[in-house]
Coordinates of C-alpha atoms in Angstrom, one line a residue:
Chain A
M1 CA 11.0 50.8 2.4
S2 CA 14.2 52.5 3.8
A3 CA 17.3 50.6 3.0
P4 CA 18.7 48.8 6.2
T5 CA 22.3 49.4 7.0
E6 CA 24.7 46.7 6.2
S7 CA 25.1 45.4 9.7
E8 CA 21.4 45.3 10.3
Q9 CA 20.9 43.3 7.2
R10 CA 23.6 40.8 8.1
L11 CA 22.3 40.5 11.6
S12 CA 18.7 39.9 10.5
Y13 CA 19.8 37.4 7.9
E14 CA 21.9 35.5 10.5
T15 CA 19.0 35.5 13.0
R16 CA 16.7 34.3 10.3
D17 CA 19.1 31.7 9.2
R18 CA 19.5 30.4 12.8
L19 CA 15.7 30.4 13.2
Y20 CA 15.4 28.4 10.0
Q21 CA 18.0 25.9 11.2
V22 CA 16.1 25.6 14.5
A23 CA 12.8 25.0 12.7
L24 CA 14.5 22.5 10.4
Y25 CA 16.1 20.3 13.0
G26 CA 13.2 20.9 15.4
S27 CA 10.9 19.4 12.8
A28 CA 13.3 16.5 12.1
A29 CA 13.2 15.8 15.9
L30 CA 9.5 16.2 16.2
F31 CA 8.9 13.6 13.4
T32 CA 11.5 11.2 14.8
F33 CA 9.7 11.5 18.1
I34 CA 6.2 11.0 16.7
I35 CA 7.2 8.1 14.5
L36 CA 9.5 6.4 17.0
F37 CA 7.5 6.8 20.3
P38 CA 4.8 4.3 19.5
I39 CA 7.4 1.9 18.4
Y40 CA 9.5 2.4 21.6
W41 CA 6.2 2.0 23.6
M42 CA 5.5 -1.3 21.9
V43 CA 9.1 -2.6 22.5
Q44 CA 9.3 -1.4 26.1
N45 CA 6.0 -3.1 27.0
A46 CA 7.0 -6.2 25.0
F47 CA 9.8 -6.8 27.6
T48 CA 7.7 -5.7 30.7
D49 CA 6.1 -8.2 33.0
S50 CA 2.5 -8.5 31.8
Q51 CA 1.1 -7.8 35.3
A52 CA 3.3 -4.7 35.5
V53 CA 2.0 -3.5 32.1
I54 CA -1.5 -3.2 33.5
T55 CA -0.8 -2.0 37.0
E56 CA 2.3 0.3 37.0
F57 CA 2.6 3.1 34.5
A58 CA 6.3 3.7 33.6
W59 CA 8.0 5.7 31.0
F60 CA 11.2 3.6 31.1
P61 CA 11.8 0.0 31.7
S62 CA 12.9 -0.8 35.2
P63 CA 15.2 -3.8 35.9
E64 CA 12.6 -5.4 38.4
T65 CA 9.9 -5.7 35.7
V66 CA 12.0 -6.5 32.5
T67 CA 11.2 -10.0 31.4
L68 CA 11.2 -12.3 28.4
E69 CA 8.1 -14.1 29.6
N70 CA 5.7 -12.4 27.1
F71 CA 7.3 -14.1 24.3
S72 CA 6.0 -17.4 25.4
V73 CA 2.8 -16.3 23.5
L74 CA 4.6 -17.9 20.6
T75 CA 4.7 -21.3 22.1
A76 CA 1.1 -21.9 22.9
G77 CA -2.4 -21.2 21.8
A78 CA -3.5 -19.9 18.3
V79 CA -1.0 -17.2 17.8
P80 CA 1.9 -19.3 16.6
T81 CA -0.4 -20.8 13.9
Y82 CA -1.4 -17.3 12.7
V83 CA 2.2 -16.3 12.5
I84 CA 3.2 -19.4 10.6
N85 CA 0.3 -18.9 8.2
T86 CA 1.5 -15.3 7.6
I87 CA 5.1 -16.5 7.0
V88 CA 3.9 -19.2 4.6
V89 CA 1.6 -16.9 2.6
T90 CA 4.3 -14.3 2.4
I91 CA 6.9 -16.7 1.1
G92 CA 4.5 -18.1 -1.4
T93 CA 3.6 -14.6 -2.6
I94 CA 7.2 -13.6 -3.0
V95 CA 8.1 -16.8 -4.9
L96 CA 5.0 -16.5 -7.2
V97 CA 5.5 -12.8 -7.9
V98 CA 9.2 -13.0 -8.6
A99 CA 8.8 -16.1 -10.9
V100 CA 5.9 -14.7 -12.9
S101 CA 7.3 -11.1 -13.2
L102 CA 10.8 -12.4 -14.2
V103 CA 9.4 -14.4 -17.1
A104 CA 6.9 -11.7 -18.1
G105 CA 9.5 -8.9 -17.8
Y106 CA 12.0 -11.0 -19.9
G107 CA 9.3 -11.6 -22.6
M108 CA 8.4 -7.9 -22.7
A109 CA 12.0 -6.8 -22.9
R110 CA 13.2 -9.3 -25.4
F111 CA 10.3 -10.3 -27.7
R112 CA 8.5 -7.9 -30.1
F113 CA 4.8 -8.3 -30.2
K114 CA 1.8 -6.2 -31.1
Y115 CA -0.2 -4.6 -28.4
K116 CA 2.7 -5.0 -25.9
E117 CA 2.4 -1.3 -25.0
S118 CA -1.4 -1.5 -24.5
F119 CA -0.9 -4.5 -22.4
A120 CA 1.6 -2.7 -20.2
Q121 CA -0.8 0.2 -19.9
F122 CA -3.6 -2.2 -19.0
L123 CA -1.3 -3.6 -16.3
L124 CA -1.1 -0.3 -14.6
L125 CA -4.8 -0.5 -14.0
G126 CA -3.9 -2.9 -11.3
Y127 CA -2.8 -0.1 -9.1
M128 CA -6.5 0.7 -8.8
F129 CA -7.4 -2.7 -7.5
S130 CA -8.9 -2.3 -4.0
P131 CA -8.9 -5.4 -1.9
I132 CA -12.3 -4.8 -0.5
V133 CA -14.0 -4.3 -4.1
L134 CA -12.2 -7.5 -5.3
G135 CA -12.6 -9.4 -2.0
L136 CA -16.4 -9.3 -1.8
P137 CA -17.0 -11.1 -5.1
L138 CA -13.8 -13.3 -4.7
Y139 CA -15.4 -14.8 -1.5
L140 CA -18.1 -16.7 -3.3
I141 CA -15.8 -17.5 -6.3
W142 CA -13.2 -18.8 -4.0
S143 CA -15.7 -20.9 -2.0
E144 CA -17.0 -22.4 -5.3
T145 CA -13.5 -23.2 -6.5
G146 CA -12.4 -24.6 -3.1
L147 CA -9.9 -21.8 -2.6
L148 CA -11.7 -20.3 0.4
N149 CA -9.7 -21.0 3.6
A150 CA -6.7 -22.3 1.6
R151 CA -3.5 -20.3 1.9
I152 CA -2.8 -20.7 -1.8
G153 CA -6.0 -18.8 -2.6
L154 CA -4.7 -15.9 -0.6
V155 CA -1.3 -16.2 -2.3
I156 CA -3.0 -15.9 -5.7
A157 CA -5.0 -12.9 -4.7
L158 CA -2.0 -11.1 -3.1
S159 CA 0.3 -11.9 -6.1
A160 CA -2.2 -10.5 -8.6
I161 CA -2.3 -7.1 -6.9
S162 CA 1.5 -7.1 -6.7
M163 CA 1.8 -7.6 -10.5
P164 CA 1.7 -4.2 -12.0
F165 CA 4.7 -2.9 -10.0
A166 CA 6.7 -6.2 -10.3
V167 CA 6.3 -6.6 -14.1
W168 CA 7.0 -3.0 -14.9
L169 CA 10.1 -3.1 -12.8
M170 CA 11.4 -6.3 -14.3
W171 CA 10.6 -5.1 -17.8
K172 CA 12.4 -1.8 -17.3
Y173 CA 15.3 -3.5 -15.6
I174 CA 15.9 -6.2 -18.2
Q175 CA 15.8 -3.5 -20.9
T176 CA 18.9 -2.1 -19.3
I177 CA 20.8 -5.4 -19.6
P178 CA 22.8 -5.5 -22.9
E179 CA 21.5 -8.3 -25.2
S180 CA 25.1 -9.1 -26.5
M181 CA 25.9 -11.5 -23.6
E182 CA 22.8 -13.6 -24.4
E183 CA 23.7 -13.6 -28.1
S184 CA 27.1 -15.0 -27.4
A185 CA 25.5 -17.7 -25.3
W186 CA 23.2 -18.6 -28.2
I187 CA 26.2 -18.8 -30.6
A188 CA 27.9 -21.1 -28.0
G189 CA 24.7 -23.3 -28.4
A190 CA 22.7 -22.5 -25.4
S191 CA 19.0 -22.7 -25.5
R192 CA 16.8 -19.7 -25.0
W193 CA 15.6 -21.0 -21.6
R194 CA 19.2 -21.9 -20.5
T195 CA 20.3 -18.4 -21.6
F196 CA 17.5 -16.8 -19.7
W197 CA 18.4 -18.9 -16.6
D198 CA 22.1 -18.6 -16.6
V199 CA 22.8 -15.3 -18.2
V200 CA 19.8 -13.0 -17.6
V201 CA 18.5 -14.1 -14.2
P202 CA 21.8 -13.6 -12.3
Q203 CA 22.0 -10.1 -13.7
T204 CA 18.5 -9.1 -12.5
K205 CA 19.4 -9.6 -8.8
P206 CA 18.6 -6.0 -7.8
A207 CA 15.3 -6.1 -9.5
I208 CA 14.5 -9.5 -7.9
V209 CA 15.3 -8.0 -4.5
A210 CA 13.1 -5.0 -5.1
C211 CA 10.2 -7.1 -6.3
A212 CA 10.6 -9.5 -3.4
L213 CA 10.5 -6.6 -1.0
F214 CA 7.4 -5.2 -2.6
A215 CA 5.7 -8.5 -2.5
F216 CA 6.7 -9.0 1.1
A217 CA 5.3 -5.6 2.0
I218 CA 2.0 -6.4 0.4
A219 CA 1.7 -9.8 1.9
W220 CA 3.0 -9.1 5.4
N221 CA 0.6 -6.1 5.6
D222 CA -2.5 -7.6 4.3
F223 CA -5.6 -7.8 6.4
T224 CA -8.6 -7.2 4.1
F225 CA -8.0 -10.3 1.7
A226 CA -7.1 -12.6 4.6
Q227 CA -10.2 -11.4 6.6
I228 CA -12.5 -12.2 3.7
L229 CA -10.8 -15.2 2.1
L230 CA -9.6 -17.1 5.2
P231 CA -12.7 -16.8 7.3
S232 CA -12.0 -19.9 9.4
Q233 CA -10.4 -19.3 12.6
D234 CA -7.8 -22.0 12.3
S235 CA -6.4 -21.3 8.9
T236 CA -6.3 -17.4 9.0
T237 CA -3.1 -15.3 9.1
F238 CA -1.8 -13.1 11.9
A239 CA -3.7 -9.8 11.3
P240 CA -7.3 -11.1 11.2
G241 CA -6.5 -13.9 13.7
I242 CA -5.3 -11.6 16.5
M243 CA -8.1 -9.1 15.8
R244 CA -10.6 -11.8 16.2
L245 CA -9.0 -13.1 19.4
I246 CA -9.2 -9.6 20.8
D247 CA -12.8 -9.1 19.7
Q248 CA -13.9 -12.2 21.4
G249 CA -12.5 -10.7 24.6
G250 CA -10.5 -13.8 25.4
Y251 CA -7.3 -12.1 24.8
T252 CA -6.3 -8.8 26.4
S253 CA -2.8 -9.4 27.8
W254 CA -1.2 -6.3 26.3
G255 CA 2.3 -7.6 27.3
D256 CA 1.7 -10.7 25.1
I257 CA 0.2 -8.6 22.2
M258 CA 3.1 -6.1 22.2
A259 CA 5.6 -9.0 22.3
V260 CA 4.2 -10.7 19.2
S261 CA 3.7 -7.3 17.6
F262 CA 7.4 -6.5 18.1
L263 CA 8.4 -9.8 16.5
M264 CA 6.1 -9.1 13.6
T265 CA 7.7 -5.7 13.1
I266 CA 11.3 -6.8 13.1
P267 CA 11.5 -8.1 9.5
P268 CA 10.1 -4.9 7.9
L269 CA 12.3 -2.8 10.2
L270 CA 15.4 -4.7 9.1
F271 CA 14.5 -4.3 5.5
A272 CA 13.8 -0.6 5.9
Y273 CA 17.2 0.0 7.2
F274 CA 19.4 -2.3 5.2
L275 CA 17.7 -2.2 1.9
Q276 CA 16.8 1.5 1.7
E277 CA 18.6 1.8 -1.7
Y278 CA 16.5 -1.1 -3.2
L279 CA 13.3 0.5 -1.8
L280 CA 14.0 3.9 -3.2
K281 CA 14.9 2.4 -6.6
G282 CA 11.6 0.6 -6.6
F283 CA 9.7 3.7 -5.7
E284 CA 11.5 5.6 -8.5
V285 CA 10.3 3.2 -11.1
R286 CA 6.8 3.3 -9.5
T287 CA 6.5 7.0 -9.3
R288 CA 8.2 8.2 -12.5
Chain B
M1 CA -11.1 -26.5 -58.9
A2 CA -13.7 -25.2 -56.6
S3 CA -12.1 -26.8 -53.5
E4 CA -8.8 -25.3 -54.4
T5 CA -10.3 -21.8 -54.4
V6 CA -11.8 -22.4 -51.1
E7 CA -8.6 -23.6 -49.7
S8 CA -6.6 -20.7 -51.0
T9 CA -9.1 -18.1 -49.7
A10 CA -9.0 -19.9 -46.3
A11 CA -5.2 -19.7 -46.4
T12 CA -5.1 -16.0 -47.2
D13 CA -7.7 -15.4 -44.5
R14 CA -5.6 -17.3 -42.0
R15 CA -2.6 -15.4 -43.0
S16 CA -4.3 -12.0 -42.8
V17 CA -5.7 -12.8 -39.3
T18 CA -2.3 -13.9 -38.0
E19 CA -0.7 -10.9 -39.7
R20 CA -3.2 -8.5 -38.3
L21 CA -2.5 -9.8 -34.8
G22 CA 1.2 -9.9 -35.5
L23 CA 1.3 -13.5 -34.5
D24 CA 4.7 -14.8 -35.7
S25 CA 6.6 -17.2 -33.6
E26 CA 8.3 -14.4 -31.7
A27 CA 5.0 -12.8 -30.8
I28 CA 3.5 -16.1 -29.7
R29 CA 6.5 -16.6 -27.3
G30 CA 6.1 -13.1 -26.1
W31 CA 2.5 -13.7 -25.3
L32 CA 3.4 -17.0 -23.6
T33 CA 5.7 -15.1 -21.2
V34 CA 3.0 -12.8 -20.1
L35 CA 0.3 -15.5 -20.0
P36 CA 0.6 -16.1 -16.3
V37 CA 0.1 -12.4 -15.5
I38 CA -3.0 -12.3 -17.8
L39 CA -4.4 -15.4 -16.0
L40 CA -3.8 -13.9 -12.6
Y41 CA -5.5 -10.7 -13.8
L42 CA -8.4 -12.6 -15.3
F43 CA -8.8 -14.7 -12.2
V44 CA -8.4 -12.1 -9.5
A45 CA -9.6 -8.8 -11.1
V46 CA -11.7 -9.2 -14.2
T47 CA -13.8 -12.2 -13.1
P48 CA -14.6 -10.8 -9.7
I49 CA -15.7 -7.5 -11.2
A50 CA -18.0 -9.2 -13.8
F51 CA -19.2 -11.5 -11.0
A52 CA -19.9 -8.7 -8.7
F53 CA -22.1 -7.0 -11.3
Y54 CA -23.9 -10.3 -12.0
A55 CA -24.4 -11.1 -8.3
S56 CA -25.7 -7.5 -7.7
L57 CA -28.7 -8.4 -9.8
F58 CA -29.8 -11.1 -7.3
E59 CA -30.9 -11.4 -3.9
I60 CA -28.4 -13.7 -2.1
P61 CA -28.6 -14.6 1.5
L62 CA -25.0 -15.7 2.2
L63 CA -25.7 -18.4 4.7
A64 CA -28.2 -20.2 2.3
P65 CA -27.0 -19.3 -1.1
E66 CA -30.2 -19.4 -3.1
W67 CA -30.2 -16.9 -5.7
T68 CA -33.3 -14.9 -6.6
F69 CA -33.1 -12.7 -9.6
T70 CA -34.3 -9.2 -8.7
G71 CA -32.9 -7.0 -11.6
F72 CA -31.8 -3.6 -10.6
S73 CA -33.7 -3.5 -7.3
N74 CA -30.5 -3.9 -5.3
Y75 CA -29.3 -0.6 -6.7
V76 CA -32.6 1.0 -6.1
E77 CA -32.4 -0.3 -2.5
V78 CA -28.9 1.0 -2.0
L79 CA -29.7 4.4 -3.3
N80 CA -32.7 4.6 -0.9
M81 CA -30.7 3.5 2.1
G82 CA -30.0 6.3 4.7
S83 CA -26.9 4.4 5.8
F84 CA -25.5 4.4 2.3
W85 CA -25.6 8.2 2.0
S86 CA -24.2 8.7 5.4
A87 CA -21.4 6.2 4.6
L88 CA -20.7 8.1 1.4
W89 CA -20.6 11.4 3.4
L90 CA -18.4 9.8 6.1
G91 CA -16.1 8.2 3.5
G92 CA -15.8 11.5 1.8
L93 CA -14.9 13.1 5.1
F94 CA -12.4 10.4 5.8
M95 CA -10.9 10.7 2.4
V96 CA -10.5 14.5 2.3
G97 CA -9.3 14.7 5.9
S98 CA -6.7 11.9 5.4
T99 CA -5.5 13.2 2.0
V100 CA -5.1 16.8 3.2
L101 CA -3.3 15.8 6.4
Q102 CA -1.1 13.3 4.6
L103 CA -0.2 15.8 1.9
L104 CA 0.8 18.5 4.4
V105 CA 2.7 16.2 6.7
G106 CA 4.3 14.2 3.9
L107 CA 5.4 17.3 2.1
W108 CA 6.8 18.8 5.2
I109 CA 8.9 15.7 6.0
A110 CA 10.2 15.7 2.5
L111 CA 11.3 19.3 2.6
V112 CA 13.0 18.7 5.9
L113 CA 14.7 15.5 4.7
N114 CA 15.8 17.2 1.7
K115 CA 17.5 20.2 3.5
I116 CA 19.1 18.6 6.6
S117 CA 22.7 17.7 6.4
Y118 CA 23.0 15.6 9.5
G119 CA 21.2 12.4 10.1
Q120 CA 19.5 12.2 6.7
R121 CA 20.1 8.5 6.4
F122 CA 18.7 8.0 9.8
L123 CA 15.5 10.1 9.4
T124 CA 14.9 8.4 6.0
A125 CA 15.0 4.9 7.8
V126 CA 12.7 6.3 10.4
A127 CA 10.2 7.6 7.9
F128 CA 10.3 4.3 6.0
T129 CA 9.7 2.6 9.3
A130 CA 6.3 4.1 9.7
Y131 CA 5.4 3.1 6.2
L132 CA 6.5 -0.5 6.6
V133 CA 5.0 -1.3 10.0
P134 CA 2.1 -3.5 9.1
T135 CA -1.3 -1.9 9.5
V136 CA -2.3 -4.5 12.1
I137 CA 0.7 -3.6 14.3
V138 CA -0.2 0.1 14.0
V139 CA -3.7 -0.8 15.1
L140 CA -2.6 -2.9 18.0
I141 CA -0.3 -0.2 19.3
A142 CA -3.0 2.4 18.9
L143 CA -5.6 0.2 20.7
F144 CA -3.0 -0.3 23.6
M145 CA -2.1 3.4 23.7
F146 CA -5.8 4.4 23.9
D147 CA -6.7 1.6 26.4
V148 CA -8.9 3.1 29.1
E149 CA -6.9 1.6 32.0
I150 CA -3.3 2.0 31.0
G151 CA -3.2 3.7 27.6
V152 CA -0.6 6.4 27.5
L153 CA -2.4 8.5 25.0
H154 CA -5.7 7.9 26.7
I155 CA -4.2 9.2 30.0
A156 CA -2.6 12.2 28.2
G157 CA -5.9 13.1 26.5
S158 CA -8.0 12.8 29.6
N159 CA -5.4 14.9 31.6
L160 CA -5.8 17.5 28.9
G161 CA -9.5 17.3 29.2
L162 CA -10.1 16.1 25.7
W163 CA -12.1 13.1 26.9
G164 CA -13.4 11.7 30.2
E165 CA -11.3 9.4 32.4
R166 CA -13.5 6.4 31.5
T167 CA -14.1 7.2 27.9
F168 CA -12.6 5.0 25.3
A169 CA -11.6 7.7 22.7
L170 CA -11.8 5.4 19.8
G171 CA -15.4 4.5 21.0
D172 CA -16.4 8.1 21.4
Q173 CA -18.8 9.6 18.9
T174 CA -16.8 12.8 18.4
W175 CA -13.3 11.5 18.7
A176 CA -13.5 8.2 16.6
M177 CA -13.2 9.7 13.2
P178 CA -10.5 12.3 13.8
L179 CA -8.5 9.6 15.5
V180 CA -8.9 7.1 12.8
V181 CA -7.7 9.8 10.4
L182 CA -4.7 10.6 12.6
I183 CA -3.7 7.0 13.1
G184 CA -4.0 6.3 9.4
S185 CA -2.0 9.3 8.5
W186 CA 0.8 8.3 10.9
K187 CA 1.4 5.4 8.6
F188 CA 0.6 6.8 5.2
S189 CA 2.0 10.4 5.2
I190 CA 5.3 8.9 4.2
F191 CA 3.9 7.8 0.8
V192 CA 3.7 11.5 -0.1
T193 CA 7.3 12.0 1.2
I194 CA 8.7 9.2 -0.9
F195 CA 6.8 10.4 -4.0
T196 CA 8.2 14.0 -3.6
L197 CA 11.7 13.3 -2.5
A198 CA 13.2 12.1 -5.8
Q199 CA 11.7 15.2 -7.5
L200 CA 13.0 17.5 -4.9
R201 CA 16.6 16.1 -5.1
A202 CA 16.5 16.7 -8.9
I203 CA 16.1 20.4 -8.6
P204 CA 19.5 21.9 -9.3
E205 CA 21.1 23.8 -6.5
R206 CA 22.1 26.7 -8.7
F207 CA 18.5 27.8 -9.0
Y208 CA 18.5 28.5 -5.3
E209 CA 21.9 30.1 -5.4
A210 CA 20.7 32.4 -8.2
A211 CA 17.6 33.3 -6.3
K212 CA 19.6 33.9 -3.1
I213 CA 21.8 36.4 -5.0
C214 CA 18.6 38.2 -6.2
G215 CA 17.6 38.5 -2.5
A216 CA 14.7 36.1 -2.6
S217 CA 13.4 35.0 0.9
R218 CA 13.1 31.2 1.7
W219 CA 9.4 31.4 1.3
E220 CA 9.7 33.0 -2.2
M221 CA 12.3 30.3 -3.2
F222 CA 9.8 27.6 -2.0
R223 CA 6.9 29.3 -3.8
D224 CA 8.6 30.1 -7.2
I225 CA 11.3 27.4 -7.5
T226 CA 10.4 24.3 -5.4
L227 CA 6.5 24.2 -5.6
P228 CA 6.2 24.5 -9.5
R229 CA 8.7 21.7 -9.9
I230 CA 7.0 19.3 -7.5
M231 CA 3.4 20.3 -8.4
G232 CA 3.0 17.5 -10.9
V233 CA 4.2 14.7 -8.6
L234 CA 2.1 16.1 -5.7
L235 CA -1.0 16.0 -7.8
I236 CA -0.4 12.3 -8.6
A237 CA 0.2 11.6 -4.9
V238 CA -3.0 13.4 -3.9
L239 CA -5.1 11.6 -6.4
L240 CA -3.6 8.2 -5.5
R241 CA -4.0 8.9 -1.8
A242 CA -7.6 10.0 -2.2
I243 CA -8.4 6.9 -4.2
F244 CA -6.7 4.6 -1.7
M245 CA -8.2 6.3 1.3
F246 CA -11.7 6.2 -0.2
N247 CA -11.3 2.4 -0.5
K248 CA -9.6 1.9 2.8
F249 CA -11.1 -1.0 4.7
D250 CA -8.4 -2.6 6.9
I251 CA -7.4 0.3 9.3
I252 CA -11.0 1.5 10.0
W253 CA -12.4 -2.0 10.5
M254 CA -9.6 -3.0 12.9
L255 CA -9.7 0.2 14.9
T256 CA -13.5 0.7 15.3
E257 CA -15.4 -1.9 13.0
G258 CA -17.3 1.2 11.8
G259 CA -18.5 2.2 15.2
P260 CA -19.4 3.9 17.5
A261 CA -23.0 3.9 16.2
G262 CA -21.8 4.1 12.6
A263 CA -19.6 7.1 13.3
T264 CA -16.8 5.7 11.2
T265 CA -18.8 3.6 8.8
T266 CA -17.4 4.4 5.4
L267 CA -18.5 2.7 2.1
P268 CA -16.2 -0.2 2.4
I269 CA -17.2 -1.0 5.9
L270 CA -20.9 -0.8 5.0
A271 CA -20.3 -3.2 2.2
Y272 CA -18.5 -5.6 4.4
R273 CA -21.1 -5.4 7.1
T274 CA -23.9 -5.9 4.5
A275 CA -22.4 -9.0 3.1
F276 CA -21.0 -10.8 6.2
L277 CA -23.1 -9.5 9.2
E278 CA -26.4 -8.7 7.5
N279 CA -26.2 -11.7 5.2
S280 CA -27.2 -9.7 2.0
Y281 CA -24.5 -10.7 -0.4
G282 CA -26.3 -9.4 -3.6
L283 CA -26.8 -6.0 -2.0
A284 CA -23.2 -5.9 -0.9
N285 CA -22.1 -6.6 -4.4
A286 CA -24.2 -3.8 -5.6
M287 CA -22.1 -1.5 -3.3
A288 CA -18.9 -3.1 -4.6
V289 CA -20.0 -2.2 -8.1
I290 CA -20.7 1.4 -7.0
M291 CA -17.3 1.6 -5.4
F292 CA -15.7 0.2 -8.5
I293 CA -17.4 2.9 -10.5
F294 CA -15.9 5.5 -8.2
L295 CA -12.5 3.7 -8.7
A296 CA -12.9 3.7 -12.4
I297 CA -13.6 7.5 -12.5
G298 CA -10.5 8.0 -10.3
A299 CA -8.4 5.8 -12.5
Y300 CA -9.7 7.6 -15.6
C301 CA -8.8 11.0 -14.1
Y302 CA -5.4 9.5 -13.2
F303 CA -4.6 8.2 -16.7
R304 CA -6.1 11.2 -18.5
A305 CA -4.2 13.8 -16.4
F306 CA -0.9 12.1 -16.0
N307 CA -0.3 9.3 -18.5
P308 CA 1.7 7.3 -15.9
A309 CA 3.2 4.9 -18.6
K310 CA 4.8 7.8 -20.4
E311 CA 6.2 9.0 -17.1
V312 CA 7.6 5.6 -16.3
D313 CA 9.4 5.6 -19.7
T314 CA 11.5 8.6 -19.1

């Protein structure tokens, strides 16, 4: 290989660097487009007159067809019930997951007991639970115990699959809180429970937020468990409910569907943006 | 005298048992704190799996639950079903296709995110967006975009000649599976990105500076510095993605219900159909047990290869 002159080398390096920058930002733009276009499409059609959605194809919203009418889907029919069921189940799951994982995480961080490590290992098996494998047998178990078609049954199932992450996070987080503050509270005469509640819990706020977010994502996203465990049309959550409506062919107003989809997407999007650090923190515990 | 001896041996026995289990008052309180977790696991994971195995030994028509013991004949039946083997094949196809695509795209996004200096926070939020949009919304948007009348992707595809003007792409024999893989990967690629990103950020900048001085090209830097350092985490991501995609039910069912003509019927779809549409609950549980065995093998590989608990500690 003959040695290139200095100027040739610099030029080629600069060109290559420019190409690299183009490829880098080109990729970034491409990903942004691929991810955001479907979301843009949903939002645009959510605000478009439902007749215009079907008849006139348009890339951009036009003032004549912009409307809020589609959102009236939330005031009548079965959809509001589904949305409320999803909200109730999600809140229930968050509360149960945070409560159970706080207590367990505290116990694992502060008490010494044999087999604790093996127990923690065993918990990690929970990552392998697949809703479809568990859901099939749970169907008959739930129907025997009266939990079928009950929102609490779904809350229990969703909480269980959120456990490994939540408990590990709480455990690791509480380990980083110095025990000395609790000790001084004991010396001042506080009970163990009171110390836990007044000294430990306020300090675990970031971990609580991360656990709550994780439980939210699991519950808000769930389809499989709800489809199997809430088979009745009236008591089910949004995902199976709307799919069954579409299947029955009684519901094909895309404007309405995009409107309610948009509303269901807002909470996760807000979390994605404003709680990024918490999410990344959670993932760090999960992956490392 | 005799009674005393008995008593004292009982006492030592009791002590030795509690000692062996380490059950002093601290340990009891410790176990009490994790009791709710254990109960949840027992109720939602251990019992169902045991129950699935038990139920798989019976013939159970779901609508009239009268159990008839049939031993292992459900398993024999499953293994003799043509649809089982085709579901296994399609499931494998779906798993491999999704995992490879998600690995490539996810890694690509991670590398880009790690290198860009403008708009990093924005692009991170965008990437998270895809992961957090609920599956049902992804499906609804996809169904809308592939709608035969007004779907933007349907029109684009038929203009490009990929499918006919009146063909519903997700209901098309050749397109259903690739599209389900693509739509799933739209959502799940970011999983690989998030896994890799922390590891990428931990690579010291001086390694690259040193390589640059030695005249290494960007490809050589990637191959010799970046790749070896993220290999471990990539393997974990691939294994987890493969396990998750093999057991994926929701996105496939919502998009195609396993159709057209079984073109997207993977194992989870087949098990669901068998239980709730063909009314053979025992047979479906045999399939659930088989899926669980696959899961257990995957989990075993995962724990043997990576010891995740050790990694969480550090």
